[in-house]
């Protein structure tokens, strides 16, 4: 393992990796700064670019978009009080107040330093933990992988939507969509409805772009406003730069939030939004002056910003070691890995150890580029927030179509549009579609691992899964307890609201 | 008393939610029941015998569970609704006029693309979308509509080797190719 780690360093000696990381960070920060656009949209639309690059270039490019996007969201959150992404909602509690006090620049720089520190430390922790975890996952078999996937899907479904039931519907629909096409085990074709285009199953790229890009475009035109942000941003009144003593005062908050974000990142489905809120409330609780929070407190920026960026690295742990994506971005990243001929899972560190370590190391180096670019690009992106929708949306639409066409099949455009329109309607009805996409990419592993488990079970699957395999049993029982708890909690709430 | 637009939206969303739940419940229920009809002849019989599962098993399981959960949502919503009030549909097309127009534009773009090819279809779609989103100055609109397909085609086709469809009418397709060749010789050294 250590040898693979050392070999990974030699793969880092190429300039194009860093050029594409810088490009990804720039795109991410730009998209993140636009309140109507999401980082997921940017990663989805630009995913096909990564396919055409080598893995050592294409995957860091996508990671760059993610890192930049989360920070970019804080620019509009601080300057005009409109969060660019969900992850920066907690930043709006203190950001606009600081801007009104003439400390906008201090707040922006605090957001940058906190984001970079959170990301950097969590990436280092990920790098240190992922090898031993990968070794542990080699000890588990198909029943355990099946149980962990089920546990993750239950967790993701329950926390992603406003109700666990809707999350469950989305997840099972995603599984159903994943079963369309040729069955990998028996070779039979199913659910193609006579359409040749569906024989190979629903292709991942049109599905991802359909789910994440088309609804965003439609949501952006709901309002008749010409721009995402109408407020005028005057950076000449942004005030002085952040001083060292101010940063030093927030170091404890940054470190605390980094640990919070790192812990939350490992759990599938929880994500950056929750991490940011927990980071904010932890900073407030630990503060000697909690009354200053919400009125323009720099710790109120450092807390959420370090926590939301610290989620990035650890989300890769379940993805790379078990092949389980914990959120939208990692579901798309799974697609990128597969397209490059790498199937994340217990074997990947054995088969492609040096490349995996090189990728993880490149994510750490990306934070240095992140810091430098952030310092230079805060001002232009603060102004770019006022860009007209009339230029942005047609460009995104064209890129979405190019993305779907990258599969080489024009019929994929139809799949993307149909999925996109259905996704918009479902999102309007309060369905979060992250479980759908994650379940879609997990359909094949679920089918494979459950088939294998049933074979091993020799006709008594329940006894085998719950009695003979303790790890599988632990995760399945945990999933059942979680569902029971959610059901009981919902019943209690309904009962209380009636009386 | 006139109801606020917000109420209309919330009410509309509840109706939409119920509608989606009913459609999903019925649709997936049907798929679960009729699943054997959706499996084509073929596949490896020995593999099916060996794993003791037919290709019907997993889709039926997932669609069946989707249907069950959707019915739970339907009944829960109906029980929570104030009488039959929720069934009064109050969707106001006016609130979603832009979305409907944009959806039509996207569908039109998808329909035009196989016929006109990427460049021409994108030019038309970008011009229409830009105009729809409020750009009324002719020169910027034209420039943006022409530059977007040319630039994206050049980047994706020449730099990233993603081939994009050409126009079905050969003279136009030849112009597209000539333009790309010109840009490639001008912008790509060597």
PDB file of N, CA and C in Angstrom, chain A residues 49 52 165-166 169 172 176 179 183 185-193 217-218 221-222 224 389-391 393-395 397 399 401-402 405-406 413 417 421 424-425 428-429 447 450-451 454-455 494 498, chain B residues 16-17 20 35 38-40 43-44 47-48 50-51 53 55 58-59 62-63 65-66 69-70 72-73 76 79 94 96 98-99 102-103 106-107 109-110 113 118 130 133 135 140 144 148 156 160-162 165:
ATOM      1  N   UNK A  49     -16.574  16.262 -20.796  1.00  0.00           N
ATOM      2  CA  UNK A  49     -15.208  16.746 -21.047  1.00  0.00           C
ATOM      3  C   UNK A  49     -14.221  15.830 -20.340  1.00  0.00           C
ATOM      4  N   UNK A  52     -13.070  12.655 -22.039  1.00  0.00           N
ATOM      5  CA  UNK A  52     -12.130  12.754 -23.160  1.00  0.00           C
ATOM      6  C   UNK A  52     -10.712  13.040 -22.675  1.00  0.00           C
ATOM      7  N   UNK A 165     -40.685   9.254   2.745  1.00  0.00           N
ATOM      8  CA  UNK A 165     -41.483   8.485   1.779  1.00  0.00           C
ATOM      9  C   UNK A 165     -41.148   8.922   0.355  1.00  0.00           C
ATOM     10  N   UNK A 166     -41.069  10.247   0.174  1.00  0.00           N
ATOM     11  CA  UNK A 166     -40.743  10.738  -1.169  1.00  0.00           C
ATOM     12  C   UNK A 166     -39.342  10.306  -1.580  1.00  0.00           C
ATOM     13  N   UNK A 169     -39.588   6.750  -2.658  1.00  0.00           N
ATOM     14  CA  UNK A 169     -40.180   6.607  -4.002  1.00  0.00           C
ATOM     15  C   UNK A 169     -39.119   6.913  -5.058  1.00  0.00           C
ATOM     16  N   UNK A 172     -36.537   3.992  -5.241  1.00  0.00           N
ATOM     17  CA  UNK A 172     -37.029   2.782  -5.915  1.00  0.00           C
ATOM     18  C   UNK A 172     -37.261   3.030  -7.407  1.00  0.00           C
ATOM     19  N   UNK A 176     -35.587   1.030 -10.459  1.00  0.00           N
ATOM     20  CA  UNK A 176     -36.365   0.516 -11.599  1.00  0.00           C
ATOM     21  C   UNK A 176     -35.771   0.971 -12.916  1.00  0.00           C
ATOM     22  N   UNK A 179     -32.760  -0.938 -13.927  1.00  0.00           N
ATOM     23  CA  UNK A 179     -32.957  -2.317 -14.397  1.00  0.00           C
ATOM     24  C   UNK A 179     -33.371  -2.382 -15.869  1.00  0.00           C
ATOM     25  N   UNK A 183     -30.026  -7.432 -18.861  1.00  0.00           N
ATOM     26  CA  UNK A 183     -29.680  -7.923 -17.525  1.00  0.00           C
ATOM     27  C   UNK A 183     -28.254  -8.494 -17.576  1.00  0.00           C
ATOM     28  N   UNK A 185     -26.599 -10.338 -15.616  1.00  0.00           N
ATOM     29  CA  UNK A 185     -26.379 -11.708 -15.152  1.00  0.00           C
ATOM     30  C   UNK A 185     -26.865 -12.742 -16.159  1.00  0.00           C
ATOM     31  N   UNK A 186     -28.066 -12.502 -16.709  1.00  0.00           N
ATOM     32  CA  UNK A 186     -28.649 -13.537 -17.568  1.00  0.00           C
ATOM     33  C   UNK A 186     -28.643 -13.169 -19.050  1.00  0.00           C
ATOM     34  N   UNK A 187     -28.363 -11.923 -19.379  1.00  0.00           N
ATOM     35  CA  UNK A 187     -28.318 -11.497 -20.772  1.00  0.00           C
ATOM     36  C   UNK A 187     -29.681 -11.220 -21.384  1.00  0.00           C
ATOM     37  N   UNK A 188     -30.746 -11.354 -20.607  1.00  0.00           N
ATOM     38  CA  UNK A 188     -32.088 -11.081 -21.146  1.00  0.00           C
ATOM     39  C   UNK A 188     -32.334  -9.569 -21.179  1.00  0.00           C
ATOM     40  N   UNK A 189     -33.083  -9.112 -22.199  1.00  0.00           N
ATOM     41  CA  UNK A 189     -33.418  -7.676 -22.238  1.00  0.00           C
ATOM     42  C   UNK A 189     -34.801  -7.482 -21.617  1.00  0.00           C
ATOM     43  N   UNK A 190     -34.933  -6.397 -20.887  1.00  0.00           N
ATOM     44  CA  UNK A 190     -36.209  -6.166 -20.203  1.00  0.00           C
ATOM     45  C   UNK A 190     -36.556  -4.674 -20.207  1.00  0.00           C
ATOM     46  N   UNK A 191     -37.829  -4.395 -20.179  1.00  0.00           N
ATOM     47  CA  UNK A 191     -38.364  -3.033 -20.065  1.00  0.00           C
ATOM     48  C   UNK A 191     -37.880  -2.080 -21.163  1.00  0.00           C
ATOM     49  N   UNK A 192     -37.641  -2.588 -22.355  1.00  0.00           N
ATOM     50  CA  UNK A 192     -37.178  -1.695 -23.429  1.00  0.00           C
ATOM     51  C   UNK A 192     -38.352  -1.120 -24.216  1.00  0.00           C
ATOM     52  N   UNK A 193     -39.555  -1.654 -24.007  1.00  0.00           N
ATOM     53  CA  UNK A 193     -40.775  -1.189 -24.675  1.00  0.00           C
ATOM     54  C   UNK A 193     -40.595  -1.128 -26.199  1.00  0.00           C
ATOM     55  N   UNK A 217     -32.584  24.894 -15.522  1.00  0.00           N
ATOM     56  CA  UNK A 217     -32.869  25.890 -16.568  1.00  0.00           C
ATOM     57  C   UNK A 217     -34.333  26.338 -16.456  1.00  0.00           C
ATOM     58  N   UNK A 218     -35.225  25.368 -16.283  1.00  0.00           N
ATOM     59  CA  UNK A 218     -36.654  25.705 -16.195  1.00  0.00           C
ATOM     60  C   UNK A 218     -36.952  26.508 -14.928  1.00  0.00           C
ATOM     61  N   UNK A 221     -36.130  30.201 -15.310  1.00  0.00           N
ATOM     62  CA  UNK A 221     -37.004  31.090 -16.097  1.00  0.00           C
ATOM     63  C   UNK A 221     -38.364  31.316 -15.425  1.00  0.00           C
ATOM     64  N   UNK A 222     -38.584  30.659 -14.276  1.00  0.00           N
ATOM     65  CA  UNK A 222     -39.853  30.881 -13.568  1.00  0.00           C
ATOM     66  C   UNK A 222     -40.034  32.360 -13.243  1.00  0.00           C
ATOM     67  N   UNK A 224     -39.349  36.293 -13.922  1.00  0.00           N
ATOM     68  CA  UNK A 224     -39.151  37.078 -15.141  1.00  0.00           C
ATOM     69  C   UNK A 224     -37.955  38.027 -15.047  1.00  0.00           C
ATOM     70  N   UNK A 389     -29.291  36.528 -17.517  1.00  0.00           N
ATOM     71  CA  UNK A 389     -29.736  35.157 -17.791  1.00  0.00           C
ATOM     72  C   UNK A 389     -29.760  34.904 -19.298  1.00  0.00           C
ATOM     73  N   UNK A 390     -30.027  35.949 -20.064  1.00  0.00           N
ATOM     74  CA  UNK A 390     -30.148  35.804 -21.521  1.00  0.00           C
ATOM     75  C   UNK A 390     -28.862  35.278 -22.150  1.00  0.00           C
ATOM     76  N   UNK A 391     -27.732  35.467 -21.468  1.00  0.00           N
ATOM     77  CA  UNK A 391     -26.477  34.915 -21.993  1.00  0.00           C
ATOM     78  C   UNK A 391     -26.158  33.563 -21.354  1.00  0.00           C
ATOM     79  N   UNK A 393     -28.193  31.176 -19.696  1.00  0.00           N
ATOM     80  CA  UNK A 393     -29.058  30.001 -19.864  1.00  0.00           C
ATOM     81  C   UNK A 393     -28.949  29.364 -21.250  1.00  0.00           C
ATOM     82  N   UNK A 394     -28.910  30.155 -22.347  1.00  0.00           N
ATOM     83  CA  UNK A 394     -28.743  29.495 -23.648  1.00  0.00           C
ATOM     84  C   UNK A 394     -27.422  28.725 -23.746  1.00  0.00           C
ATOM     85  N   UNK A 395     -26.389  29.281 -23.119  1.00  0.00           N
ATOM     86  CA  UNK A 395     -25.085  28.609 -23.144  1.00  0.00           C
ATOM     87  C   UNK A 395     -25.166  27.275 -22.389  1.00  0.00           C
ATOM     88  N   UNK A 397     -27.845  25.530 -21.907  1.00  0.00           N
ATOM     89  CA  UNK A 397     -28.695  24.638 -22.699  1.00  0.00           C
ATOM     90  C   UNK A 397     -27.867  23.969 -23.812  1.00  0.00           C
ATOM     91  N   UNK A 399     -24.653  23.518 -23.862  1.00  0.00           N
ATOM     92  CA  UNK A 399     -23.692  22.580 -23.249  1.00  0.00           C
ATOM     93  C   UNK A 399     -24.391  21.288 -22.803  1.00  0.00           C
ATOM     94  N   UNK A 401     -26.948  19.910 -24.240  1.00  0.00           N
ATOM     95  CA  UNK A 401     -27.186  19.104 -25.451  1.00  0.00           C
ATOM     96  C   UNK A 401     -25.881  18.467 -25.944  1.00  0.00           C
ATOM     97  N   UNK A 402     -24.776  19.224 -25.881  1.00  0.00           N
ATOM     98  CA  UNK A 402     -23.483  18.639 -26.289  1.00  0.00           C
ATOM     99  C   UNK A 402     -23.157  17.456 -25.382  1.00  0.00           C
ATOM    100  N   UNK A 405     -25.048  14.530 -26.368  1.00  0.00           N
ATOM    101  CA  UNK A 405     -24.576  14.024 -27.671  1.00  0.00           C
ATOM    102  C   UNK A 405     -23.218  13.332 -27.567  1.00  0.00           C
ATOM    103  N   UNK A 406     -22.527  13.536 -26.442  1.00  0.00           N
ATOM    104  CA  UNK A 406     -21.178  12.968 -26.307  1.00  0.00           C
ATOM    105  C   UNK A 406     -21.194  11.444 -26.294  1.00  0.00           C
ATOM    106  N   UNK A 413     -30.624  12.422 -26.773  1.00  0.00           N
ATOM    107  CA  UNK A 413     -31.197  13.758 -26.557  1.00  0.00           C
ATOM    108  C   UNK A 413     -32.638  13.620 -26.070  1.00  0.00           C
ATOM    109  N   UNK A 417     -34.214  14.908 -22.548  1.00  0.00           N
ATOM    110  CA  UNK A 417     -35.305  15.887 -22.473  1.00  0.00           C
ATOM    111  C   UNK A 417     -36.489  15.314 -21.683  1.00  0.00           C
ATOM    112  N   UNK A 421     -37.757  16.977 -18.197  1.00  0.00           N
ATOM    113  CA  UNK A 421     -39.083  17.560 -17.963  1.00  0.00           C
ATOM    114  C   UNK A 421     -39.788  16.857 -16.798  1.00  0.00           C
ATOM    115  N   UNK A 424     -38.282  18.059 -13.542  1.00  0.00           N
ATOM    116  CA  UNK A 424     -38.744  19.386 -13.134  1.00  0.00           C
ATOM    117  C   UNK A 424     -40.083  19.267 -12.402  1.00  0.00           C
ATOM    118  N   UNK A 425     -41.000  18.491 -12.995  1.00  0.00           N
ATOM    119  CA  UNK A 425     -42.330  18.334 -12.393  1.00  0.00           C
ATOM    120  C   UNK A 425     -42.189  17.679 -11.013  1.00  0.00           C
ATOM    121  N   UNK A 428     -40.872  20.123  -8.501  1.00  0.00           N
ATOM    122  CA  UNK A 428     -41.900  21.086  -8.090  1.00  0.00           C
ATOM    123  C   UNK A 428     -42.818  20.484  -7.032  1.00  0.00           C
ATOM    124  N   UNK A 429     -42.966  19.152  -7.084  1.00  0.00           N
ATOM    125  CA  UNK A 429     -43.833  18.480  -6.112  1.00  0.00           C
ATOM    126  C   UNK A 429     -43.064  18.071  -4.862  1.00  0.00           C
ATOM    127  N   UNK A 447     -28.223  -5.729  -7.706  1.00  0.00           N
ATOM    128  CA  UNK A 447     -28.671  -6.968  -8.341  1.00  0.00           C
ATOM    129  C   UNK A 447     -27.589  -8.045  -8.219  1.00  0.00           C
ATOM    130  N   UNK A 450     -27.016  -9.076  -4.359  1.00  0.00           N
ATOM    131  CA  UNK A 450     -28.129  -9.852  -3.792  1.00  0.00           C
ATOM    132  C   UNK A 450     -28.208 -11.238  -4.454  1.00  0.00           C
ATOM    133  N   UNK A 451     -27.967 -11.287  -5.770  1.00  0.00           N
ATOM    134  CA  UNK A 451     -27.953 -12.592  -6.458  1.00  0.00           C
ATOM    135  C   UNK A 451     -26.910 -13.507  -5.825  1.00  0.00           C
ATOM    136  N   UNK A 454     -27.958 -14.632  -2.359  1.00  0.00           N
ATOM    137  CA  UNK A 454     -29.001 -15.655  -2.388  1.00  0.00           C
ATOM    138  C   UNK A 454     -28.416 -17.018  -2.778  1.00  0.00           C
ATOM    139  N   UNK A 455     -27.398 -16.980  -3.628  1.00  0.00           N
ATOM    140  CA  UNK A 455     -26.727 -18.234  -4.004  1.00  0.00           C
ATOM    141  C   UNK A 455     -26.050 -18.866  -2.794  1.00  0.00           C
ATOM    142  N   UNK A 494     -47.511  13.892  13.821  1.00  0.00           N
ATOM    143  CA  UNK A 494     -48.884  14.052  13.317  1.00  0.00           C
ATOM    144  C   UNK A 494     -49.873  14.090  14.479  1.00  0.00           C
ATOM    145  N   UNK A 498     -52.281  17.323  15.648  1.00  0.00           N
ATOM    146  CA  UNK A 498     -53.749  17.235  15.691  1.00  0.00           C
ATOM    147  C   UNK A 498     -54.291  17.740  17.035  1.00  0.00           C
TER     148      UNK A 498
ATOM    149  N   UNK B  16     -50.242  18.693  -7.347  1.00  0.00           N
ATOM    150  CA  UNK B  16     -49.223  18.095  -8.220  1.00  0.00           C
ATOM    151  C   UNK B  16     -48.589  16.879  -7.540  1.00  0.00           C
ATOM    152  N   UNK B  17     -48.299  17.033  -6.248  1.00  0.00           N
ATOM    153  CA  UNK B  17     -47.684  15.963  -5.466  1.00  0.00           C
ATOM    154  C   UNK B  17     -48.598  14.735  -5.437  1.00  0.00           C
ATOM    155  N   UNK B  20     -48.727  13.136  -8.926  1.00  0.00           N
ATOM    156  CA  UNK B  20     -47.529  12.355  -9.225  1.00  0.00           C
ATOM    157  C   UNK B  20     -47.556  11.038  -8.456  1.00  0.00           C
ATOM    158  N   UNK B  35     -44.774  -7.481 -15.243  1.00  0.00           N
ATOM    159  CA  UNK B  35     -43.338  -7.522 -15.555  1.00  0.00           C
ATOM    160  C   UNK B  35     -42.935  -8.644 -16.532  1.00  0.00           C
ATOM    161  N   UNK B  38     -42.721  -7.734 -20.059  1.00  0.00           N
ATOM    162  CA  UNK B  38     -41.704  -6.763 -20.487  1.00  0.00           C
ATOM    163  C   UNK B  38     -40.310  -7.373 -20.588  1.00  0.00           C
ATOM    164  N   UNK B  39     -40.213  -8.680 -20.394  1.00  0.00           N
ATOM    165  CA  UNK B  39     -38.915  -9.345 -20.563  1.00  0.00           C
ATOM    166  C   UNK B  39     -38.928 -10.058 -21.908  1.00  0.00           C
ATOM    167  N   UNK B  40     -37.964  -9.695 -22.746  1.00  0.00           N
ATOM    168  CA  UNK B  40     -37.929 -10.295 -24.083  1.00  0.00           C
ATOM    169  C   UNK B  40     -37.381 -11.711 -24.018  1.00  0.00           C
ATOM    170  N   UNK B  43     -31.600 -14.312 -23.555  1.00  0.00           N
ATOM    171  CA  UNK B  43     -30.865 -14.432 -22.310  1.00  0.00           C
ATOM    172  C   UNK B  43     -30.358 -15.851 -22.139  1.00  0.00           C
ATOM    173  N   UNK B  44     -29.566 -16.037 -21.129  1.00  0.00           N
ATOM    174  CA  UNK B  44     -28.948 -17.347 -20.930  1.00  0.00           C
ATOM    175  C   UNK B  44     -29.772 -18.110 -19.900  1.00  0.00           C
ATOM    176  N   UNK B  47     -27.878 -19.541 -16.904  1.00  0.00           N
ATOM    177  CA  UNK B  47     -27.538 -18.549 -15.863  1.00  0.00           C
ATOM    178  C   UNK B  47     -28.726 -18.324 -14.944  1.00  0.00           C
ATOM    179  N   UNK B  48     -29.928 -18.268 -15.559  1.00  0.00           N
ATOM    180  CA  UNK B  48     -31.138 -18.060 -14.746  1.00  0.00           C
ATOM    181  C   UNK B  48     -31.376 -19.258 -13.821  1.00  0.00           C
ATOM    182  N   UNK B  50     -29.059 -21.234 -12.729  1.00  0.00           N
ATOM    183  CA  UNK B  50     -27.989 -21.294 -11.728  1.00  0.00           C
ATOM    184  C   UNK B  50     -28.250 -20.334 -10.567  1.00  0.00           C
ATOM    185  N   UNK B  51     -28.596 -19.096 -10.902  1.00  0.00           N
ATOM    186  CA  UNK B  51     -28.805 -18.135  -9.797  1.00  0.00           C
ATOM    187  C   UNK B  51     -30.225 -18.230  -9.219  1.00  0.00           C
ATOM    188  N   UNK B  53     -32.880 -17.068 -10.123  1.00  0.00           N
ATOM    189  CA  UNK B  53     -33.692 -15.849 -10.201  1.00  0.00           C
ATOM    190  C   UNK B  53     -33.924 -15.525 -11.671  1.00  0.00           C
ATOM    191  N   UNK B  55     -35.011 -12.737 -14.781  1.00  0.00           N
ATOM    192  CA  UNK B  55     -34.790 -11.287 -14.964  1.00  0.00           C
ATOM    193  C   UNK B  55     -35.964 -10.451 -14.468  1.00  0.00           C
ATOM    194  N   UNK B  58     -35.862  -8.668  -9.852  1.00  0.00           N
ATOM    195  CA  UNK B  58     -35.446  -7.374  -9.284  1.00  0.00           C
ATOM    196  C   UNK B  58     -36.336  -6.212  -9.735  1.00  0.00           C
ATOM    197  N   UNK B  59     -36.647  -6.105 -11.060  1.00  0.00           N
ATOM    198  CA  UNK B  59     -37.548  -5.008 -11.438  1.00  0.00           C
ATOM    199  C   UNK B  59     -38.902  -5.113 -10.735  1.00  0.00           C
ATOM    200  N   UNK B  62     -38.523  -3.876  -7.173  1.00  0.00           N
ATOM    201  CA  UNK B  62     -38.378  -2.420  -7.002  1.00  0.00           C
ATOM    202  C   UNK B  62     -39.652  -1.688  -7.405  1.00  0.00           C
ATOM    203  N   UNK B  63     -40.290  -2.104  -8.515  1.00  0.00           N
ATOM    204  CA  UNK B  63     -41.532  -1.425  -8.920  1.00  0.00           C
ATOM    205  C   UNK B  63     -42.654  -1.715  -7.915  1.00  0.00           C
ATOM    206  N   UNK B  65     -42.335  -2.275  -4.696  1.00  0.00           N
ATOM    207  CA  UNK B  65     -42.121  -1.458  -3.496  1.00  0.00           C
ATOM    208  C   UNK B  65     -42.410   0.020  -3.776  1.00  0.00           C
ATOM    209  N   UNK B  66     -42.057   0.480  -4.996  1.00  0.00           N
ATOM    210  CA  UNK B  66     -42.367   1.886  -5.353  1.00  0.00           C
ATOM    211  C   UNK B  66     -43.872   2.098  -5.272  1.00  0.00           C
ATOM    212  N   UNK B  69     -45.126   2.162  -1.598  1.00  0.00           N
ATOM    213  CA  UNK B  69     -44.778   3.418  -0.894  1.00  0.00           C
ATOM    214  C   UNK B  69     -45.594   4.582  -1.458  1.00  0.00           C
ATOM    215  N   UNK B  70     -45.813   4.578  -2.777  1.00  0.00           N
ATOM    216  CA  UNK B  70     -46.584   5.671  -3.382  1.00  0.00           C
ATOM    217  C   UNK B  70     -48.019   5.664  -2.867  1.00  0.00           C
ATOM    218  N   UNK B  72     -48.970   4.599  -0.003  1.00  0.00           N
ATOM    219  CA  UNK B  72     -48.914   5.115   1.386  1.00  0.00           C
ATOM    220  C   UNK B  72     -48.930   6.642   1.359  1.00  0.00           C
ATOM    221  N   UNK B  73     -48.138   7.221   0.437  1.00  0.00           N
ATOM    222  CA  UNK B  73     -48.084   8.690   0.335  1.00  0.00           C
ATOM    223  C   UNK B  73     -49.453   9.249  -0.060  1.00  0.00           C
ATOM    224  N   UNK B  76     -51.832   9.026   2.866  1.00  0.00           N
ATOM    225  CA  UNK B  76     -51.407   9.969   3.906  1.00  0.00           C
ATOM    226  C   UNK B  76     -51.810  11.395   3.516  1.00  0.00           C
ATOM    227  N   UNK B  79     -55.602  11.831   3.771  1.00  0.00           N
ATOM    228  CA  UNK B  79     -56.023  11.905   5.172  1.00  0.00           C
ATOM    229  C   UNK B  79     -55.690  13.266   5.774  1.00  0.00           C
ATOM    230  N   UNK B  94     -50.635  30.890 -15.875  1.00  0.00           N
ATOM    231  CA  UNK B  94     -49.946  32.180 -15.944  1.00  0.00           C
ATOM    232  C   UNK B  94     -48.625  32.128 -15.153  1.00  0.00           C
ATOM    233  N   UNK B  96     -46.739  29.695 -14.712  1.00  0.00           N
ATOM    234  CA  UNK B  96     -45.741  28.813 -15.331  1.00  0.00           C
ATOM    235  C   UNK B  96     -45.610  29.043 -16.832  1.00  0.00           C
ATOM    236  N   UNK B  98     -43.694  31.008 -18.518  1.00  0.00           N
ATOM    237  CA  UNK B  98     -42.286  31.005 -18.956  1.00  0.00           C
ATOM    238  C   UNK B  98     -41.736  29.591 -19.017  1.00  0.00           C
ATOM    239  N   UNK B  99     -42.101  28.783 -18.021  1.00  0.00           N
ATOM    240  CA  UNK B  99     -41.596  27.401 -17.966  1.00  0.00           C
ATOM    241  C   UNK B  99     -42.136  26.608 -19.147  1.00  0.00           C
ATOM    242  N   UNK B 102     -40.340  27.748 -22.247  1.00  0.00           N
ATOM    243  CA  UNK B 102     -38.958  27.235 -22.262  1.00  0.00           C
ATOM    244  C   UNK B 102     -38.963  25.732 -22.559  1.00  0.00           C
ATOM    245  N   UNK B 103     -39.942  25.010 -22.007  1.00  0.00           N
ATOM    246  CA  UNK B 103     -40.038  23.569 -22.288  1.00  0.00           C
ATOM    247  C   UNK B 103     -40.273  23.350 -23.776  1.00  0.00           C
ATOM    248  N   UNK B 106     -37.059  23.821 -25.579  1.00  0.00           N
ATOM    249  CA  UNK B 106     -36.157  22.670 -25.410  1.00  0.00           C
ATOM    250  C   UNK B 106     -36.617  21.510 -26.305  1.00  0.00           C
ATOM    251  N   UNK B 107     -37.931  21.267 -26.319  1.00  0.00           N
ATOM    252  CA  UNK B 107     -38.454  20.190 -27.171  1.00  0.00           C
ATOM    253  C   UNK B 107     -38.191  20.499 -28.647  1.00  0.00           C
ATOM    254  N   UNK B 109     -35.789  22.344 -29.860  1.00  0.00           N
ATOM    255  CA  UNK B 109     -34.340  22.182 -30.082  1.00  0.00           C
ATOM    256  C   UNK B 109     -34.017  20.696 -30.295  1.00  0.00           C
ATOM    257  N   UNK B 110     -34.606  19.858 -29.430  1.00  0.00           N
ATOM    258  CA  UNK B 110     -34.365  18.409 -29.539  1.00  0.00           C
ATOM    259  C   UNK B 110     -34.897  17.867 -30.860  1.00  0.00           C
ATOM    260  N   UNK B 113     -32.566  19.200 -33.883  1.00  0.00           N
ATOM    261  CA  UNK B 113     -31.156  18.774 -33.905  1.00  0.00           C
ATOM    262  C   UNK B 113     -30.838  17.638 -34.896  1.00  0.00           C
ATOM    263  N   UNK B 118     -26.054  19.977 -35.291  1.00  0.00           N
ATOM    264  CA  UNK B 118     -25.807  20.697 -34.043  1.00  0.00           C
ATOM    265  C   UNK B 118     -25.712  22.209 -34.263  1.00  0.00           C
ATOM    266  N   UNK B 130     -32.421  33.360 -26.221  1.00  0.00           N
ATOM    267  CA  UNK B 130     -31.892  34.678 -25.851  1.00  0.00           C
ATOM    268  C   UNK B 130     -32.976  35.749 -26.015  1.00  0.00           C
ATOM    269  N   UNK B 133     -35.560  35.411 -23.340  1.00  0.00           N
ATOM    270  CA  UNK B 133     -35.107  35.866 -22.015  1.00  0.00           C
ATOM    271  C   UNK B 133     -34.880  37.380 -21.954  1.00  0.00           C
ATOM    272  N   UNK B 135     -33.459  39.595 -24.463  1.00  0.00           N
ATOM    273  CA  UNK B 135     -32.469  40.301 -25.274  1.00  0.00           C
ATOM    274  C   UNK B 135     -33.145  40.805 -26.552  1.00  0.00           C
ATOM    275  N   UNK B 140     -26.114  42.080 -30.708  1.00  0.00           N
ATOM    276  CA  UNK B 140     -25.624  41.120 -29.710  1.00  0.00           C
ATOM    277  C   UNK B 140     -26.320  39.770 -29.804  1.00  0.00           C
ATOM    278  N   UNK B 144     -24.189  36.472 -30.519  1.00  0.00           N
ATOM    279  CA  UNK B 144     -24.186  35.406 -29.506  1.00  0.00           C
ATOM    280  C   UNK B 144     -24.702  34.090 -30.093  1.00  0.00           C
ATOM    281  N   UNK B 148     -21.903  31.056 -30.205  1.00  0.00           N
ATOM    282  CA  UNK B 148     -22.097  29.914 -29.274  1.00  0.00           C
ATOM    283  C   UNK B 148     -21.960  28.556 -29.985  1.00  0.00           C
ATOM    284  N   UNK B 156     -15.557  21.161 -28.520  1.00  0.00           N
ATOM    285  CA  UNK B 156     -15.900  19.754 -28.247  1.00  0.00           C
ATOM    286  C   UNK B 156     -15.456  18.825 -29.375  1.00  0.00           C
ATOM    287  N   UNK B 160     -11.775  18.111 -28.010  1.00  0.00           N
ATOM    288  CA  UNK B 160     -12.120  17.000 -27.114  1.00  0.00           C
ATOM    289  C   UNK B 160     -12.613  15.756 -27.855  1.00  0.00           C
ATOM    290  N   UNK B 161     -12.584  15.809 -29.180  1.00  0.00           N
ATOM    291  CA  UNK B 161     -12.929  14.656 -30.032  1.00  0.00           C
ATOM    292  C   UNK B 161     -14.325  14.095 -29.758  1.00  0.00           C
ATOM    293  N   UNK B 162     -15.272  14.986 -29.446  1.00  0.00           N
ATOM    294  CA  UNK B 162     -16.675  14.555 -29.319  1.00  0.00           C
ATOM    295  C   UNK B 162     -17.358  14.947 -30.627  1.00  0.00           C
ATOM    296  N   UNK B 165     -23.502  16.032 -34.510  1.00  0.00           N
ATOM    297  CA  UNK B 165     -24.160  15.783 -35.799  1.00  0.00           C
ATOM    298  C   UNK B 165     -24.100  16.977 -36.751  1.00  0.00           C
TER     299      UNK B 165
END
